[in-house]
Tab-separated table of C-alpha atoms in Angstrom:
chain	number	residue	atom	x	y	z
I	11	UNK	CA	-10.727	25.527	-14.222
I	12	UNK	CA	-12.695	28.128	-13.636
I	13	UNK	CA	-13.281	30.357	-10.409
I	14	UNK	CA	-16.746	29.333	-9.927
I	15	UNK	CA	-16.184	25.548	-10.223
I	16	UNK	CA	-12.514	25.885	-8.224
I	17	UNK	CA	-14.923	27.450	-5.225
I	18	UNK	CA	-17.601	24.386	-5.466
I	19	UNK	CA	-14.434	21.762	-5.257
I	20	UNK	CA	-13.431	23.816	-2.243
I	21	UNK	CA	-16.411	23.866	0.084
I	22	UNK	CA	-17.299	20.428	-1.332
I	23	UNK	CA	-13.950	18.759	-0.683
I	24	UNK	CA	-12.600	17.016	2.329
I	25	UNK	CA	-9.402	19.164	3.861
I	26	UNK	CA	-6.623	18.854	5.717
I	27	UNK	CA	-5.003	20.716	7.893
I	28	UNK	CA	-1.673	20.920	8.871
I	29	UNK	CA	-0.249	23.052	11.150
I	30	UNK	CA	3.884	24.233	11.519
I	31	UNK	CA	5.187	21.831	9.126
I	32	UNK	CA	8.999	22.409	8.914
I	33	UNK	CA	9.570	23.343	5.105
I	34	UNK	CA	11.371	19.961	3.228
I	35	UNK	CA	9.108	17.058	5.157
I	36	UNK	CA	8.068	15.084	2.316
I	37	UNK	CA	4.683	14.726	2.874
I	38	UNK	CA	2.369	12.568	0.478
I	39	UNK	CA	-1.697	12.001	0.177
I	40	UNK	CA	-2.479	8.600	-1.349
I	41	UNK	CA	-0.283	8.403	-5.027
I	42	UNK	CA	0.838	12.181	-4.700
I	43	UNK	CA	4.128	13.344	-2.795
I	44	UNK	CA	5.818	17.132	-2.307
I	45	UNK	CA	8.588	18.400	-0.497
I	46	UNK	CA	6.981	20.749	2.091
I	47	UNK	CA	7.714	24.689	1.118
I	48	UNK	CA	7.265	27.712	3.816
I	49	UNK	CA	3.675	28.616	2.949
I	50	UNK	CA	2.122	25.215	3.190
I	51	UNK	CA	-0.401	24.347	5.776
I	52	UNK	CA	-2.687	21.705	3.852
I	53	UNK	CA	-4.824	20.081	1.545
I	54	UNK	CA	-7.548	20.821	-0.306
I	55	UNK	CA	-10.174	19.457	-2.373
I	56	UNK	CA	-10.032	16.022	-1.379
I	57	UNK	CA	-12.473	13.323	-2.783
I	58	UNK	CA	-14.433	12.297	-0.097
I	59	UNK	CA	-13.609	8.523	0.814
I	60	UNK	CA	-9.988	6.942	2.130
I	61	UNK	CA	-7.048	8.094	1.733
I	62	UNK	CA	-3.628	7.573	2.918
I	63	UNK	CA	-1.330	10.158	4.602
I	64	UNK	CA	2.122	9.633	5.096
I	65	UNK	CA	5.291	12.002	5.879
I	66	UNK	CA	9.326	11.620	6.643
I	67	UNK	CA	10.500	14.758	8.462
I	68	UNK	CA	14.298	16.103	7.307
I	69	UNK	CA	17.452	18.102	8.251
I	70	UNK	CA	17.301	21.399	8.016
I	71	UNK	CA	18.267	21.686	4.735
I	72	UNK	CA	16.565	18.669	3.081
I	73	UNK	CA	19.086	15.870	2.479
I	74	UNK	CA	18.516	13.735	4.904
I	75	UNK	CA	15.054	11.807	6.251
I	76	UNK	CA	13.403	10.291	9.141
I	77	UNK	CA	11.384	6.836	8.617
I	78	UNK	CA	7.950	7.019	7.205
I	79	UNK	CA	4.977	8.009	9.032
I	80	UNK	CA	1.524	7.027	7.667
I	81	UNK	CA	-2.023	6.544	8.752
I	82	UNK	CA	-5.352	6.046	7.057
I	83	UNK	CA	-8.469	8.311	6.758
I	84	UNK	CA	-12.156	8.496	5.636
I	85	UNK	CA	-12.734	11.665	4.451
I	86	UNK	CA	-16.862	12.835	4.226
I	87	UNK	CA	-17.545	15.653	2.038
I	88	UNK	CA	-16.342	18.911	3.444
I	89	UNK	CA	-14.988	17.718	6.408
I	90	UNK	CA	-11.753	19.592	7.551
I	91	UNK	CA	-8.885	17.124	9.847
I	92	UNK	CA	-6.398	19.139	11.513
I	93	UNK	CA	-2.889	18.002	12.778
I	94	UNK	CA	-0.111	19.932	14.371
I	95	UNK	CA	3.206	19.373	13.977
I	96	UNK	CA	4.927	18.039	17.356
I	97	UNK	CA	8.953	19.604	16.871
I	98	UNK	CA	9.922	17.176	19.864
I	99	UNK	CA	8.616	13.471	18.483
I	100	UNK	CA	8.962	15.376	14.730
I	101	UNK	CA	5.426	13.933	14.543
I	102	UNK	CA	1.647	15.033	13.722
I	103	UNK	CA	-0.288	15.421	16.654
I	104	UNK	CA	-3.894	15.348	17.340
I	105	UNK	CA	-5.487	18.569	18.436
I	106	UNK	CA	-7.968	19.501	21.016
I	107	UNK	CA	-11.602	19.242	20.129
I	108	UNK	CA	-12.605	22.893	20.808
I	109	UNK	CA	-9.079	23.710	18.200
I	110	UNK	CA	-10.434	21.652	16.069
I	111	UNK	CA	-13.641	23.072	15.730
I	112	UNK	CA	-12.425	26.342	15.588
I	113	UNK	CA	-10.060	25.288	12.856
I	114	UNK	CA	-12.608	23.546	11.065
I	115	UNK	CA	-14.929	27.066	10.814
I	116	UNK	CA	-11.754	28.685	9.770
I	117	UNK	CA	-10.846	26.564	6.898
I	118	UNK	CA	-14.659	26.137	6.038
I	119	UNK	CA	-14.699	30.324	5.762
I	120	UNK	CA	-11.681	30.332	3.081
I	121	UNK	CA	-9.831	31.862	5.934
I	122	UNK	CA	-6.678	29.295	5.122
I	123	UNK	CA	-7.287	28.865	1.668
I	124	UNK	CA	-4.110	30.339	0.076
I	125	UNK	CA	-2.046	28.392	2.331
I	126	UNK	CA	-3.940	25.083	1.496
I	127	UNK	CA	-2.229	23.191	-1.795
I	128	UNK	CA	-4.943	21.921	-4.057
I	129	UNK	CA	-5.635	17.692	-4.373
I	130	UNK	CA	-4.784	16.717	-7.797
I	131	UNK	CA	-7.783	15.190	-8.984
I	132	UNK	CA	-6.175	13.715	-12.457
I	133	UNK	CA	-4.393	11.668	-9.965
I	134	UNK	CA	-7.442	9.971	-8.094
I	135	UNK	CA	-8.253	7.936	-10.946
I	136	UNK	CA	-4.822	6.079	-10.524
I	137	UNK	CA	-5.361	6.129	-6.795
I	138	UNK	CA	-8.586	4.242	-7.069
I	139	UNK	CA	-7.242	1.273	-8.630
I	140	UNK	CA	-4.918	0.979	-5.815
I	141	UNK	CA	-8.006	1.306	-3.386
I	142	UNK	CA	-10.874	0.475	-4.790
I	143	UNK	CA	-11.985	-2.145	-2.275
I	144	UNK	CA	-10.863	-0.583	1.462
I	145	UNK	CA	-13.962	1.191	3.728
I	146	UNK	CA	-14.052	2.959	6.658
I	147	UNK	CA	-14.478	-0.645	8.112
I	148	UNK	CA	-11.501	-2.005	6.355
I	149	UNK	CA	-9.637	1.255	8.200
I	150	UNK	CA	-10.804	0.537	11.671
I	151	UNK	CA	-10.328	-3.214	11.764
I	152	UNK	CA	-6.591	-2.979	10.389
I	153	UNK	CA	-5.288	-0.194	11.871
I	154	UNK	CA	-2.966	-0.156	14.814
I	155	UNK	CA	-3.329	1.335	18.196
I	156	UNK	CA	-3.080	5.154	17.311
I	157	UNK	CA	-3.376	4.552	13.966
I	158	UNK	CA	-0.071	5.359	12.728
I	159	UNK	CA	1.921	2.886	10.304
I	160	UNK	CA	5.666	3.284	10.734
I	161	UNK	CA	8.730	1.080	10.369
I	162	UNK	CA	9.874	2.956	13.681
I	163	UNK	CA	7.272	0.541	15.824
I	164	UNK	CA	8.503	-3.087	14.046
I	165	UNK	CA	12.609	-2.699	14.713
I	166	UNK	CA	12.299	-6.333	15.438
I	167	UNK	CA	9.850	-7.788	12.815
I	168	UNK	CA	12.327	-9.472	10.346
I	169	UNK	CA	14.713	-10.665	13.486
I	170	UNK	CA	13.258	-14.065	14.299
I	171	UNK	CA	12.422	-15.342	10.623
I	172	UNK	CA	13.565	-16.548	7.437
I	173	UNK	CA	14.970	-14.238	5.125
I	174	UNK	CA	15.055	-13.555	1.700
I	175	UNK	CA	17.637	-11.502	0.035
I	176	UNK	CA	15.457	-8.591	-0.554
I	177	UNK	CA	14.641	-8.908	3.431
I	178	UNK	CA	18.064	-9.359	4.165
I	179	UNK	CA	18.411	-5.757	2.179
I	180	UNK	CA	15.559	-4.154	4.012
I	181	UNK	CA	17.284	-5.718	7.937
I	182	UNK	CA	20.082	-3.463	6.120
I	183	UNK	CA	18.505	-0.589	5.308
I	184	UNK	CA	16.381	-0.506	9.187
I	185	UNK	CA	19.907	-0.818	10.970
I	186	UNK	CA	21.541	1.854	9.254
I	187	UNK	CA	18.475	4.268	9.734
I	188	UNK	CA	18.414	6.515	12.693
I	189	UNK	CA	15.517	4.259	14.418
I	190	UNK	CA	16.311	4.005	18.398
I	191	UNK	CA	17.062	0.375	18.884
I	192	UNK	CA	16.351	0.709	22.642
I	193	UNK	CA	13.025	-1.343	23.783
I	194	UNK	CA	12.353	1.482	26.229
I	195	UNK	CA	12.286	4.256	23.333
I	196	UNK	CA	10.590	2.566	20.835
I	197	UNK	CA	6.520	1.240	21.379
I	198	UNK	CA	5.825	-1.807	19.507
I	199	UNK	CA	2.630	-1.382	17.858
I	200	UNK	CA	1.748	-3.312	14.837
I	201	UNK	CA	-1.616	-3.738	12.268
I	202	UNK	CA	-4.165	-6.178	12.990
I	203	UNK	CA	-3.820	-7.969	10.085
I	204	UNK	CA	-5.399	-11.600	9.239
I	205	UNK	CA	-2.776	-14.721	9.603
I	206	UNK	CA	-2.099	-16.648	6.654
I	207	UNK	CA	-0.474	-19.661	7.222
I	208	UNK	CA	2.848	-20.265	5.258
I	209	UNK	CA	2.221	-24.381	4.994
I	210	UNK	CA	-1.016	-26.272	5.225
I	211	UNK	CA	-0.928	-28.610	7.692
I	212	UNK	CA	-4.026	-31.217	8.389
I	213	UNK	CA	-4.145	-34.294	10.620
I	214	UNK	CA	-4.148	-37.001	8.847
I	215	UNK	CA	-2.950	-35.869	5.478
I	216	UNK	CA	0.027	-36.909	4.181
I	217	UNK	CA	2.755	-37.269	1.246
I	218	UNK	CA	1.756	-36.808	-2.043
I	219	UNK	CA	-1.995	-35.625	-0.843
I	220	UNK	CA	-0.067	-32.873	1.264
I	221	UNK	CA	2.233	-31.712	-1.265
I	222	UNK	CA	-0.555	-30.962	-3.240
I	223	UNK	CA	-2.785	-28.808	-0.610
I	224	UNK	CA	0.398	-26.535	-0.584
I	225	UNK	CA	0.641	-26.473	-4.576
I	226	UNK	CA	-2.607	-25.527	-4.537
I	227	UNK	CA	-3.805	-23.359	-2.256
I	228	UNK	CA	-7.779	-22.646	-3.214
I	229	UNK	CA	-9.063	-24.961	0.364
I	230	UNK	CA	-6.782	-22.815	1.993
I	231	UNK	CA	-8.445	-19.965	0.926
I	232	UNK	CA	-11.655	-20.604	0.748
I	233	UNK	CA	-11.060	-21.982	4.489
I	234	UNK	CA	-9.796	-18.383	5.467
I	235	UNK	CA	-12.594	-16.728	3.300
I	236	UNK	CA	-15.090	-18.132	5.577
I	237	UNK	CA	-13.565	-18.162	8.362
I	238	UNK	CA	-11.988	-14.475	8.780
I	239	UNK	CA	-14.244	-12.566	5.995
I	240	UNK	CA	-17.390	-13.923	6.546
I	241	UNK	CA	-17.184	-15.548	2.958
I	242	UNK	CA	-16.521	-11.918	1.246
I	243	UNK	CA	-14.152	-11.495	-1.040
I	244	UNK	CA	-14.241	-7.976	-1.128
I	245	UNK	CA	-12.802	-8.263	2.487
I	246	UNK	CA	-10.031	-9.744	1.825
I	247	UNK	CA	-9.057	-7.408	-1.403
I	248	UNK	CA	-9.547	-4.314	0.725
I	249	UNK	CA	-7.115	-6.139	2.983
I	250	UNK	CA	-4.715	-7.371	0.466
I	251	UNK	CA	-5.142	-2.976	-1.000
I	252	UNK	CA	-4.371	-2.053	2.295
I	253	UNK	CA	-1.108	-3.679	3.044
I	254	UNK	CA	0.340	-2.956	-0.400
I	255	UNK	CA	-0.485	0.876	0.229
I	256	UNK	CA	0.869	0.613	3.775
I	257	UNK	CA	4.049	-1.223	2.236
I	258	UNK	CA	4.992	0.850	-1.178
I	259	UNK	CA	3.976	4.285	0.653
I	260	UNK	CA	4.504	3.848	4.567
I	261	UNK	CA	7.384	1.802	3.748
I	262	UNK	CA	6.286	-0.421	6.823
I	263	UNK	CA	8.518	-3.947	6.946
I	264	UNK	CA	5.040	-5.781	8.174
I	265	UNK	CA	2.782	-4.542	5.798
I	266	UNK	CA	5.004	-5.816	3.506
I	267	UNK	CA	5.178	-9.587	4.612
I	268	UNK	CA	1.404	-9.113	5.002
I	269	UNK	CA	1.223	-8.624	1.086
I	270	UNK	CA	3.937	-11.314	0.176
I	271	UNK	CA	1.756	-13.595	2.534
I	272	UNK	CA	-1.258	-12.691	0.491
I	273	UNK	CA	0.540	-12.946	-3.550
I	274	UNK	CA	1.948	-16.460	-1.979
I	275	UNK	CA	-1.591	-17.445	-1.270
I	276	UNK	CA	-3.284	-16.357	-4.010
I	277	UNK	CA	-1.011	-17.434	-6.767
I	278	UNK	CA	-1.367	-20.888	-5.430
I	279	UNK	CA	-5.066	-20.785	-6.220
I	280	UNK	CA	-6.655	-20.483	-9.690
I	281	UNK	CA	-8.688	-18.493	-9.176
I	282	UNK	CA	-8.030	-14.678	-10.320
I	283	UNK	CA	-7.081	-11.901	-8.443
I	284	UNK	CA	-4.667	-10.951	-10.796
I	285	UNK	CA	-6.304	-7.593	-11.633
I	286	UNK	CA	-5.981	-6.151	-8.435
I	287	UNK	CA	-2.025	-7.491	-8.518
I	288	UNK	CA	-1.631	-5.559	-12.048
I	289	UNK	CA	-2.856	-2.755	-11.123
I	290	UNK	CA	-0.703	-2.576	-7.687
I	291	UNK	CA	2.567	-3.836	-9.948
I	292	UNK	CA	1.674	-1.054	-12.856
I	293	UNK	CA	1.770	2.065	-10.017
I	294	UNK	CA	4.919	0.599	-8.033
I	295	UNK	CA	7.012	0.345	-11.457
I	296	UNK	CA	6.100	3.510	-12.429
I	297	UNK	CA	9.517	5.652	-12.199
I	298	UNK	CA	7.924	8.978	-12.088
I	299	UNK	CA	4.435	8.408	-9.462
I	300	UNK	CA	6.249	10.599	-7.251
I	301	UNK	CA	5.786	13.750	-9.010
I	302	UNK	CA	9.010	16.130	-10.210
I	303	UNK	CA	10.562	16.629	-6.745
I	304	UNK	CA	13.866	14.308	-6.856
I	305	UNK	CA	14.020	14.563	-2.970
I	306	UNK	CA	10.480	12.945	-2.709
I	307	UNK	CA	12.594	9.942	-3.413
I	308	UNK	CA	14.532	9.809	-0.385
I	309	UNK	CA	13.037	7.763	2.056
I	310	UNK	CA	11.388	5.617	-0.704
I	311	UNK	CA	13.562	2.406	-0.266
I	312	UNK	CA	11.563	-0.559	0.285
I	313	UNK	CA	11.267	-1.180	-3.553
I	314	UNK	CA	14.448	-1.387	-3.884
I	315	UNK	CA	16.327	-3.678	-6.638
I	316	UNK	CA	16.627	-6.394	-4.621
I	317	UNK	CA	12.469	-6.307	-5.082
I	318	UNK	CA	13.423	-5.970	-8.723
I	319	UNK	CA	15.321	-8.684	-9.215
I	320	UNK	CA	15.291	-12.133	-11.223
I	321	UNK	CA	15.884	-13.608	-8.164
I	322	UNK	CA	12.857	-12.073	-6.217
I	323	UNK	CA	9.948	-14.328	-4.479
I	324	UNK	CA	7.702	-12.403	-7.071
I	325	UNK	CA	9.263	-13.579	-10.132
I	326	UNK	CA	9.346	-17.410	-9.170
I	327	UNK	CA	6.039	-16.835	-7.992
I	328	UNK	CA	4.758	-15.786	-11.335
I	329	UNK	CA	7.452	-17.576	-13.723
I	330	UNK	CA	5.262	-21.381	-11.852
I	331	UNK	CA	2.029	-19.459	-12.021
I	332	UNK	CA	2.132	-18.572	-15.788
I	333	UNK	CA	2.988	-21.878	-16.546
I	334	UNK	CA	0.266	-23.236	-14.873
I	335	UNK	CA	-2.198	-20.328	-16.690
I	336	UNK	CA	-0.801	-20.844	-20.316
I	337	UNK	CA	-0.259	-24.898	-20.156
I	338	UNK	CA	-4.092	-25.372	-19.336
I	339	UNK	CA	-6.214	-27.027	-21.421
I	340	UNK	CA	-9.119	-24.974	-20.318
I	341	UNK	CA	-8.873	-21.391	-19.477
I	342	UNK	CA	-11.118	-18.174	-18.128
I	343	UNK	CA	-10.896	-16.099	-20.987
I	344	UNK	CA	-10.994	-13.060	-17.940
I	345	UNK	CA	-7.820	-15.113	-15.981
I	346	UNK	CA	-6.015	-15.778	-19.617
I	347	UNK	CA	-6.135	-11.940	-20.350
I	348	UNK	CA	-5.090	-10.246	-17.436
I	349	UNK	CA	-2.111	-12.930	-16.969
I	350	UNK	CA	-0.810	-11.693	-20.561
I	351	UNK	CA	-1.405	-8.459	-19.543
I	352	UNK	CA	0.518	-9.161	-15.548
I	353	UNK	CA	3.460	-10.885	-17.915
I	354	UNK	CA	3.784	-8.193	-20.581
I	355	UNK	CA	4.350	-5.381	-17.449
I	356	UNK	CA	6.813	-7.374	-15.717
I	357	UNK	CA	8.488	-8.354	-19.174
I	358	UNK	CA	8.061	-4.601	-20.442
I	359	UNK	CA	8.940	-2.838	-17.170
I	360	UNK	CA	11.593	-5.087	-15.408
I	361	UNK	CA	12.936	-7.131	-18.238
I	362	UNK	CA	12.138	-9.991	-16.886
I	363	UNK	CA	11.840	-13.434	-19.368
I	364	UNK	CA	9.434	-15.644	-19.305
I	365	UNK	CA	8.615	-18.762	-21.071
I	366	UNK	CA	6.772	-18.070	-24.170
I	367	UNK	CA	3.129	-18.806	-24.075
I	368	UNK	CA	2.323	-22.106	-25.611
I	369	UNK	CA	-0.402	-20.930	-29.008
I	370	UNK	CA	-0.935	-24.500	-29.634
I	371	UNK	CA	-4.580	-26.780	-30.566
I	372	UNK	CA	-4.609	-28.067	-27.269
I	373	UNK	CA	-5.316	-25.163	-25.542
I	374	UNK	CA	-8.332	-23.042	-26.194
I	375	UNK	CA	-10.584	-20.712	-23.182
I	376	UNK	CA	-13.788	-19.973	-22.977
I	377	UNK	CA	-14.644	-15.982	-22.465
I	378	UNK	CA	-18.100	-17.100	-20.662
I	379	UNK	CA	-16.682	-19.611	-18.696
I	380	UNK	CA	-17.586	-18.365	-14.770
């Protein structure tokens, strides 16, 4: 790149900045993550748009790390966000508006720009899939009170409910973590995230007619469509997007029932949204999203093998919904393709077997077919 266009990303781009850092945080912007070196004190060259932040502070010599820390931003086009590191709460802090001003004319006059690490825009592309759907909106509906994301404010959240094993391995993982479990040190603040109800249940309805409002699910969503999204489907993807970030990258424990809620729902409809699902599957699996630095990986537990395994909600989920897709007799030629594509990348990246797709006369789809 040359000098010229470098300059026009810079004074175009969104920045952040981040004041006294201690070197080792991890810190990570949306699908990129760094250990934090001496020098650093931002971002730049940010797409305008959202984007998620997130950060773990560490010992002193990087080998050990505290719970995530995320929150969400909309970045407009040469806007500059500035944070200061808090050494007490080993936090990022707001700072005052006349600072921030200040700081903002600073970074805007180059005046930080050699401590300010560059936003790897070959990465955006992959960060779009992942995103594609959540707004500013999206942001300020879902967020919680101070708009940070931790596991640090839901100690409690898997306490009082039915467990899997892979939440059984994630209770684990929270109680051997430094979190205070004292109720007076630790402020329960969670995302405002729509309820999805785990069983249908309707007065009047029962036996066989019931069983089959919780096979499938499509009145249940349609019935939440309308009646939390206004009827928009682009609502409830920007949702869905948001809790899977929240999950895989803030490693929050309620972000990620929030998405299990959602796959559970929408793989007992047949109607697609199995694009979105690749796409979020493809990044998570990938063993190397989290750039070279081995210690990025530290704090990264959530998708853990017990996530991975045969025995996961996820791969009972999709073992009943391929069968569903494949043993058809008519089939969305959109829906037929990205299942194939949803079983080759958990068959290709986890190993996982699947009953062979059924090639026979009786089943044939129609690529026009809405």
């Amino acid at each position: 790149m040359d000098a010229d266009t470098a300059l026009q990303l810079v004074k175009k781009g969104a920045a952040l900045l981040f004041l006294d850092v201690p070197q080792h945080t991890l810190l990570g912007i949306d699908t990129q993550m760094f250990s934090v070196g001496p020098n650093f004190k931002g971002i730049k060259m940010i797409p305008p748009g959202p984007h998620f932040i997130y950060y773990s502070s560490s010992n002193r010599v990087g080998s050990e790390f505290s719970p995530m820390i995320g929150f969400f931003l909309d970045l407009n086009p040469s806007e500059v966000v500035t944070r200061k590191w808090d050494p007490q709460e080993e936090r990022l802090v707001k700072v005052l508006e006349e600072e921030e001003e200040r700081y903002a004319r600073a970074v805007q006059g180059l005046e930080f720009d050699r401590y300010l690490g560059p936003y790897t825009l070959s990465r955006f592309g992959e960060w779009k899939t992942l995103s594609n759907y959540i707004t500013k909106t999206t942001i300020e509906r879902i967020e919680p009170i101070g708009a940070e994301i931790t596991v640090i404010h839901e100690p409690d959240i898997l306490e009082n409910s039915c467990k899997t094993v892979m939440e059984e391995a994630l209770s684990e993982q929270l109680k051997r973590s430094n979190i205070s479990r004292s109720d007076d040190k630790v402020e329960k603040r969670g995302c405002y995230y729509t309820e999805i109800p785990r069983l249908i249940k309707k007065k009047g309805v029962l036996g066989q007619e019931l069983t089959f409002l919780n096979l499938d699910k499509t009145n249940l969503l349609e019935s939440i469509l309308m009646k939390d999204y206004g009827g928009d489907e682009d609502l409830l993807l920007a949702e869905l997007q948001f809790a899977f970030v929240a999950f895989l990258m803030g490693q929050s424990l309620e972000a990620f029932l929030q998405w299990k809620a959602f796959v559970n729902l929408l793989f007992g409809c047949t109607e697609a949204f199995i694009k979105v699902l690749y796409y979020q599957l493809k990044y998570a699996f990938q063993k190397e999203h989290t750039d070279a630095n081995d210690a990025a990986k530290g704090p990264l537990t959530l998708l853990d093998d017990s996530f991975l395994s045969s025995d996961s909600f996820l791969q009972h989920l999709c073992k009943e919904f391929f069968s569903l897709v494949f043993e058809a007799e008519v089939v969305d030629g959109d829906l037929l393709s990205w299942t194939r594509k949803l079983k080759e990348l958990l068959e290709r990246s986890l190993g996982w077997v699947f009953p062979e797709e059924n090639t026979g006369d009786g089943i044939c789809y129609e690529e026009d077919d809405e």
